[in-house]
CSV table of C-alpha atoms and ligand atoms in Angstrom, one decimal:
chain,number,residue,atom,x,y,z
A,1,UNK,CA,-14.7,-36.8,148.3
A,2,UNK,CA,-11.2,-35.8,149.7
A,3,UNK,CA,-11.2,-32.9,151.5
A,4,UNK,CA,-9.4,-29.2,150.6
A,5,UNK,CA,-6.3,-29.6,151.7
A,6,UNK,CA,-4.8,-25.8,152.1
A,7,UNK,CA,-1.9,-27.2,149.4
A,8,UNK,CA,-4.8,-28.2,147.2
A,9,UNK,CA,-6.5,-24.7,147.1
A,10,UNK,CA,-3.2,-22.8,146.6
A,11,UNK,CA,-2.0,-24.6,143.7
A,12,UNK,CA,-5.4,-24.5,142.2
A,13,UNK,CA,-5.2,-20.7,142.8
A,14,UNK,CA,-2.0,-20.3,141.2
A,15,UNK,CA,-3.4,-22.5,137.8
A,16,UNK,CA,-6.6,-20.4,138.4
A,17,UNK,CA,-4.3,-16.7,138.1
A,18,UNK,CA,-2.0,-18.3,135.5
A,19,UNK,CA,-5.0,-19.2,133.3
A,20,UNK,CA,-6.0,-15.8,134.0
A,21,UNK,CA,-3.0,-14.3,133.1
A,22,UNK,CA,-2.7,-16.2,129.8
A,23,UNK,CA,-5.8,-15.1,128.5
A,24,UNK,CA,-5.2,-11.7,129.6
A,25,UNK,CA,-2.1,-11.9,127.5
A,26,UNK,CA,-4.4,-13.3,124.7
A,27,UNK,CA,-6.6,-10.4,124.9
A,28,UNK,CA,-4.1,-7.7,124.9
A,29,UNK,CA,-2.4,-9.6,122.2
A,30,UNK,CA,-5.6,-9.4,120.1
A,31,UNK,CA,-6.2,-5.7,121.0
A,32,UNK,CA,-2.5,-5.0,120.0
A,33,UNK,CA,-3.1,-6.6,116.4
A,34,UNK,CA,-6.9,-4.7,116.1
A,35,UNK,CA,-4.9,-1.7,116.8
A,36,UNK,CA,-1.8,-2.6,114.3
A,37,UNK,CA,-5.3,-3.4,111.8
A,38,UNK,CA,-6.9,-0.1,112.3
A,39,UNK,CA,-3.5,2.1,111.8
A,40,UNK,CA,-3.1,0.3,108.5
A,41,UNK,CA,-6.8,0.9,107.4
A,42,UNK,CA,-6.2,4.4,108.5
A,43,UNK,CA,-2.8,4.8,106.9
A,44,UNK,CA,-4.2,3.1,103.8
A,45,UNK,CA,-7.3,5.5,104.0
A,46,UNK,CA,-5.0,8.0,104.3
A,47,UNK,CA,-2.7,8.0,101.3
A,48,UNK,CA,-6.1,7.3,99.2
A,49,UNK,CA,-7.5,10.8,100.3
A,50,UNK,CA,-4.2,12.2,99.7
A,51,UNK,CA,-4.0,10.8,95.9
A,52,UNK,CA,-7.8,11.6,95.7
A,53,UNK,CA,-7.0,15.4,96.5
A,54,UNK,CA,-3.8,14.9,94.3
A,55,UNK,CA,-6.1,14.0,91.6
A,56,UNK,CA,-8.7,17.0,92.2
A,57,UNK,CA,-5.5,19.7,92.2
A,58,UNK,CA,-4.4,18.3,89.1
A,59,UNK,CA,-7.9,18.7,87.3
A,60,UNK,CA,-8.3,21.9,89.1
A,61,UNK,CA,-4.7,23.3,87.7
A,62,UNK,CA,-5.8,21.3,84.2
A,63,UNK,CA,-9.0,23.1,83.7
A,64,UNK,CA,-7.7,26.8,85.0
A,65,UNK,CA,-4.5,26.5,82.6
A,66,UNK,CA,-7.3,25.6,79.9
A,67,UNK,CA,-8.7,29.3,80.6
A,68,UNK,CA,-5.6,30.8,80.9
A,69,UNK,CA,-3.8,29.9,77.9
A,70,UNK,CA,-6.2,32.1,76.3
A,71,UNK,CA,-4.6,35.0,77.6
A,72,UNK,CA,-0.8,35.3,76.9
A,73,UNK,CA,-0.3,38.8,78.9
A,74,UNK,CA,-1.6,37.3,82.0
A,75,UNK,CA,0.8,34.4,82.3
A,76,UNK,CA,0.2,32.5,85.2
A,77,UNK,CA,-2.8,34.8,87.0
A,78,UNK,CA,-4.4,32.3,88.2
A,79,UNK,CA,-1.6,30.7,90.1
A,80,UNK,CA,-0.6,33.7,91.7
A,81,UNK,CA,-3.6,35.0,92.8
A,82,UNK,CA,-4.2,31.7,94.3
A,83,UNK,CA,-1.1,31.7,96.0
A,84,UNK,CA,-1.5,35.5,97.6
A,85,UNK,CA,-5.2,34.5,98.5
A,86,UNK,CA,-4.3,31.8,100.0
A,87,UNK,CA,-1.2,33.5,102.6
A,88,UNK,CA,-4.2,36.5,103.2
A,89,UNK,CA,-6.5,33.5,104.0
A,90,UNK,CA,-4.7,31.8,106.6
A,91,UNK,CA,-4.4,35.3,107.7
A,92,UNK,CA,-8.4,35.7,107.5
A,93,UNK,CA,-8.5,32.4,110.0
A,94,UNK,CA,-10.2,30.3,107.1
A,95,UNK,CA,-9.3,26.6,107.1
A,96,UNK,CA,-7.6,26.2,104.0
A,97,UNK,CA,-5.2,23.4,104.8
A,98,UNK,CA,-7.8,21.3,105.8
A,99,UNK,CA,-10.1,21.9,102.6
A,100,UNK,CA,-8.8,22.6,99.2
A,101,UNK,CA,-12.2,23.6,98.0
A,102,UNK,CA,-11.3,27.5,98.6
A,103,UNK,CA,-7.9,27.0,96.6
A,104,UNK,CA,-9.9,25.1,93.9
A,105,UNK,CA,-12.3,28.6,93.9
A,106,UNK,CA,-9.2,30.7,93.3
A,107,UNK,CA,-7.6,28.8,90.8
A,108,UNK,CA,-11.0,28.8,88.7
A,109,UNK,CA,-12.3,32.2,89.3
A,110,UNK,CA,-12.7,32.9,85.9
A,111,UNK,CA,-13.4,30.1,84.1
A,112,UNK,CA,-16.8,31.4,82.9
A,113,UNK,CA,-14.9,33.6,80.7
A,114,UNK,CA,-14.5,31.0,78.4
A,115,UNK,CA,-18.0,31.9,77.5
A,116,UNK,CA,-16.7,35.2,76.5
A,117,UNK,CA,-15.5,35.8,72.9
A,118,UNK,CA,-11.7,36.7,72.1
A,119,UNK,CA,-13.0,40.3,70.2
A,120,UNK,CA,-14.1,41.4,73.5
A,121,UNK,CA,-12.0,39.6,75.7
A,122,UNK,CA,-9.1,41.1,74.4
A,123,UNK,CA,-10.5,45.0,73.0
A,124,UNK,CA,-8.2,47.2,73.2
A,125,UNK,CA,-10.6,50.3,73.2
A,126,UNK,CA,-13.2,50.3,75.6
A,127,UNK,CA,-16.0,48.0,75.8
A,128,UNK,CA,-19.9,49.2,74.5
A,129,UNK,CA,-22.4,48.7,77.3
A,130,UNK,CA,-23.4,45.4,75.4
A,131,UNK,CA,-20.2,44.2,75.5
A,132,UNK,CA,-19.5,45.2,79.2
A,133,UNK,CA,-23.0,43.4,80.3
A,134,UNK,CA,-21.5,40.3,78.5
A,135,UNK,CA,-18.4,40.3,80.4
A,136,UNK,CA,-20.2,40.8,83.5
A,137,UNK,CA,-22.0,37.7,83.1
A,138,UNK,CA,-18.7,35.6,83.5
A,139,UNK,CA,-19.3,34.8,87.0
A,140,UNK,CA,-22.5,33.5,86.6
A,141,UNK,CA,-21.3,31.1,84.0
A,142,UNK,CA,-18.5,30.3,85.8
A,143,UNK,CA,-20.9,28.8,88.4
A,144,UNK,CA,-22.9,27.1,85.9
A,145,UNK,CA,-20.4,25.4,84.4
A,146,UNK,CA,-18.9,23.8,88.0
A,147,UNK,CA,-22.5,23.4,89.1
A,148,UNK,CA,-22.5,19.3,89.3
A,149,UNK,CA,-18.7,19.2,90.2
A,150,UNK,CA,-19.6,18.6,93.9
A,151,UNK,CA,-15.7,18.1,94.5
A,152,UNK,CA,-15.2,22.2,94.6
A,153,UNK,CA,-18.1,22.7,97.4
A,154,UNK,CA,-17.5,26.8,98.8
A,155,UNK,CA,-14.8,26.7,95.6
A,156,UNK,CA,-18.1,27.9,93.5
A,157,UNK,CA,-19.1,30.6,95.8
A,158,UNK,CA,-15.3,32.5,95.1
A,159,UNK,CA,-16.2,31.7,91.4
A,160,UNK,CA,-19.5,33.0,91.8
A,161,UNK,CA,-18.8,36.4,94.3
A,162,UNK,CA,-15.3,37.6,93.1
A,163,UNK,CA,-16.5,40.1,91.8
A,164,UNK,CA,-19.1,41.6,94.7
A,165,UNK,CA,-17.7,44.4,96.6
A,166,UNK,CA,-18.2,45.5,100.1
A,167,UNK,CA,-20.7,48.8,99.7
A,168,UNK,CA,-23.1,46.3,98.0
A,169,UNK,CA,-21.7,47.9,94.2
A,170,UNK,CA,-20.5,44.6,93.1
A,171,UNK,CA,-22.1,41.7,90.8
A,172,UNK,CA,-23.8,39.2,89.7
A,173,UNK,CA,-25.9,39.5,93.0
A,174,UNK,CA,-25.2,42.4,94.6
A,175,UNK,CA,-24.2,41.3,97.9
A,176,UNK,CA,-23.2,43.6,100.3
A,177,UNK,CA,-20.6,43.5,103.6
A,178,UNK,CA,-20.7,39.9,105.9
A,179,UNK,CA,-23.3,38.3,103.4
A,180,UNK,CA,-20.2,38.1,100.9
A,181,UNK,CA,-18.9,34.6,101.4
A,182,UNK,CA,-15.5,35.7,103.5
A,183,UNK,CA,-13.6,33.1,100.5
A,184,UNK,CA,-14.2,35.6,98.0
A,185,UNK,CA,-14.0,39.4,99.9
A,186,UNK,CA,-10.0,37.6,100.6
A,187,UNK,CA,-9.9,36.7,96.8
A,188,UNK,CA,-11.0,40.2,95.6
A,189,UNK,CA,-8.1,41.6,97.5
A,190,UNK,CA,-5.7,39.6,96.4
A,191,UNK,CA,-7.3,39.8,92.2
A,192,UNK,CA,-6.8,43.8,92.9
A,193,UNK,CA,-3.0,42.9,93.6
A,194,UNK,CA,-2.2,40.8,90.9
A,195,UNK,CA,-3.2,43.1,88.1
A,196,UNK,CA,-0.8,46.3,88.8
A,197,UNK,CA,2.0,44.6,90.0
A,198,UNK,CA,2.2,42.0,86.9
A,199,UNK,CA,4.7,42.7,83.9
A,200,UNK,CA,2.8,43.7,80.7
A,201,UNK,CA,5.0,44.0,77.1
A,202,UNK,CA,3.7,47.4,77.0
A,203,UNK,CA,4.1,48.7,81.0
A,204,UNK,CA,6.3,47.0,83.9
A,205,UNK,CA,4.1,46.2,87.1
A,206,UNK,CA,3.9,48.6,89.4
A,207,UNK,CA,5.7,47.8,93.4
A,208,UNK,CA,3.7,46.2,96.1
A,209,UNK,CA,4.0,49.1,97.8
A,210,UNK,CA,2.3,51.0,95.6
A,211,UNK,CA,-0.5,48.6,94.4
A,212,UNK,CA,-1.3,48.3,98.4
A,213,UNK,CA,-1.6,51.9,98.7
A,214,UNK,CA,-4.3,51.8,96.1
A,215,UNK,CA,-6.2,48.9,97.7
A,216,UNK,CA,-6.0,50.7,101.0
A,217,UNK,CA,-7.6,53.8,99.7
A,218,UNK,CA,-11.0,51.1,98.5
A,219,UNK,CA,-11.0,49.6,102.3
A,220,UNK,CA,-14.5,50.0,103.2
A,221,UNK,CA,-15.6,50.5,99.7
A,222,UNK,CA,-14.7,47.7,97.3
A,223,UNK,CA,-12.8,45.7,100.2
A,224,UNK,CA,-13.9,44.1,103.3
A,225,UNK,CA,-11.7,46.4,106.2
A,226,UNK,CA,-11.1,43.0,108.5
A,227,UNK,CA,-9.5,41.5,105.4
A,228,UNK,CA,-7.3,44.7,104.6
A,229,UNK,CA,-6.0,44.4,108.1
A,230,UNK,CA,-5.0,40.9,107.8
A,231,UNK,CA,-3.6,42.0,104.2
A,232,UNK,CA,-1.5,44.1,106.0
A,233,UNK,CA,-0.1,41.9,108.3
A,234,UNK,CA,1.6,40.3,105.1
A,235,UNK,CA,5.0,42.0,103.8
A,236,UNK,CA,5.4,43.1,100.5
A,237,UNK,CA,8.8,41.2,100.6
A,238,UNK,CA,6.2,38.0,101.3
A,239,UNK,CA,3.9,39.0,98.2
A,240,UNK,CA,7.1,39.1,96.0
A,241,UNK,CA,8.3,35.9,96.9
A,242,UNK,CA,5.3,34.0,96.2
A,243,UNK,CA,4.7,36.2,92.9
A,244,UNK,CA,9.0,35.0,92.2
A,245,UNK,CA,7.3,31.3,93.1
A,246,UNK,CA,4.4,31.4,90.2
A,247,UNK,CA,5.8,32.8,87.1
B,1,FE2,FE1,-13.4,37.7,87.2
């Protein structure tokens, strides 16, 4: 056996560090193309979820036109008050960009009046107290019709509460202050602002300025207070804009 020379062990060194260096290269070359993999699944993934919620909006906007075409005075209610519940829920701190479900909520807040007949729907005296009760069930309905559409998850509690007030004087359930899911104390707000300040053949809507002096006055009483602050923060110039947006 020929002895190590100190040539021998350098140049087996340097073949030793350039194997080494090859199949570092290798590696990071492998890592490089996992990576390039895994932004395409996610990208892929991506645009899916985006369709997907594309898809859910539409059916939502489908099914709460549906309702609303009932209705000619009302135009595009639905759409509107979606659209000022949603700026006062950013406001409110809830997530809505990352979930639709709360938009979904608004949009189909009273799709259990479908349950209701036109007669009384549409009365122009006031209702008996048999008629009233029936109208009052509306929320209840509403929930029972979305109860197996999983994709509206806390959508159905707006459905089910918008109609609960603060002091505990609201229905179906009664509810009374923080046990009011938050989604639907912001949509009652912004239902109480849709209905003055919308055109009617027989009136014109009343100013934001006005309708928000009436809500004002029911902070504490109909309306959660935190949520009347936030509303607040929002200009009536704002309110108008998205009411120009959604008719
Ligand atoms: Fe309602």
């Amino acid at each position: 056996m020929s002895p190590i020379t100190g040539k021998d062990t350098v140049a087996s060194l340097q073949a030793r560090l350039e194997q080494t260096e090859r199949q570092a290269h290798a590696r990071q070359r492998q890592l490089e193309r996992y990576a390039a993999d895994l932004r395409e699944v996610f990208k892929q993934e991506r645009a899916r979820a985006q369709e997907l919620r594309r898809s859910y909006m539409a059916t939502v906007r489908a099914l709460s036109n549906a309702v609303e075409a009932r209705d000619a005075y009302t135009g595009k209610h639905a759409e509107r008050v979606a659209a000022y519940g949603m700026e006062l829920a950013r406001c409110c701190g809830l997530a809505v960009e990352d979930s639709p479900q709360i938009e979904f909520g608004f949009l189909l807040h009273d799709v259990g009046k479908v349950a209701v007949p036109d007669a009384i729907l549409f009365k122009s005296g006031s209702l008996t107290e048999e008629e009233y009760s029936l109208v009052r069930r509306h929320p209840v309905i509403g929930t029972e019709i979305l109860r197996d559409v999983d994709f509206l998850g806390e959508g159905k509690l707006v459905v089910r509460h918008h109609h609960e007030r603060w002091d505990g004087t609201g229905y179906p359930d009664g509810l009374k202050g923080d046990d009011i899911p938050l989604a639907a104390r912001v949509f009652a707000v912004a239902d109480a602002l849709d209905a003055p300040t919308t055109d009617r053949p027989y009136r014109r809507g009343t100013r934001f300025s006005r309708a928000r002096e009436e809500i004002r006055n029911h902070s504490g009483t109909q309306f959660d207070p935190d949520v009347i602050h936030a509303f607040e923060t929002i200009s009536d110039e704002r309110f108008a804009e998205l009411q120009a947006g959604n008719e």
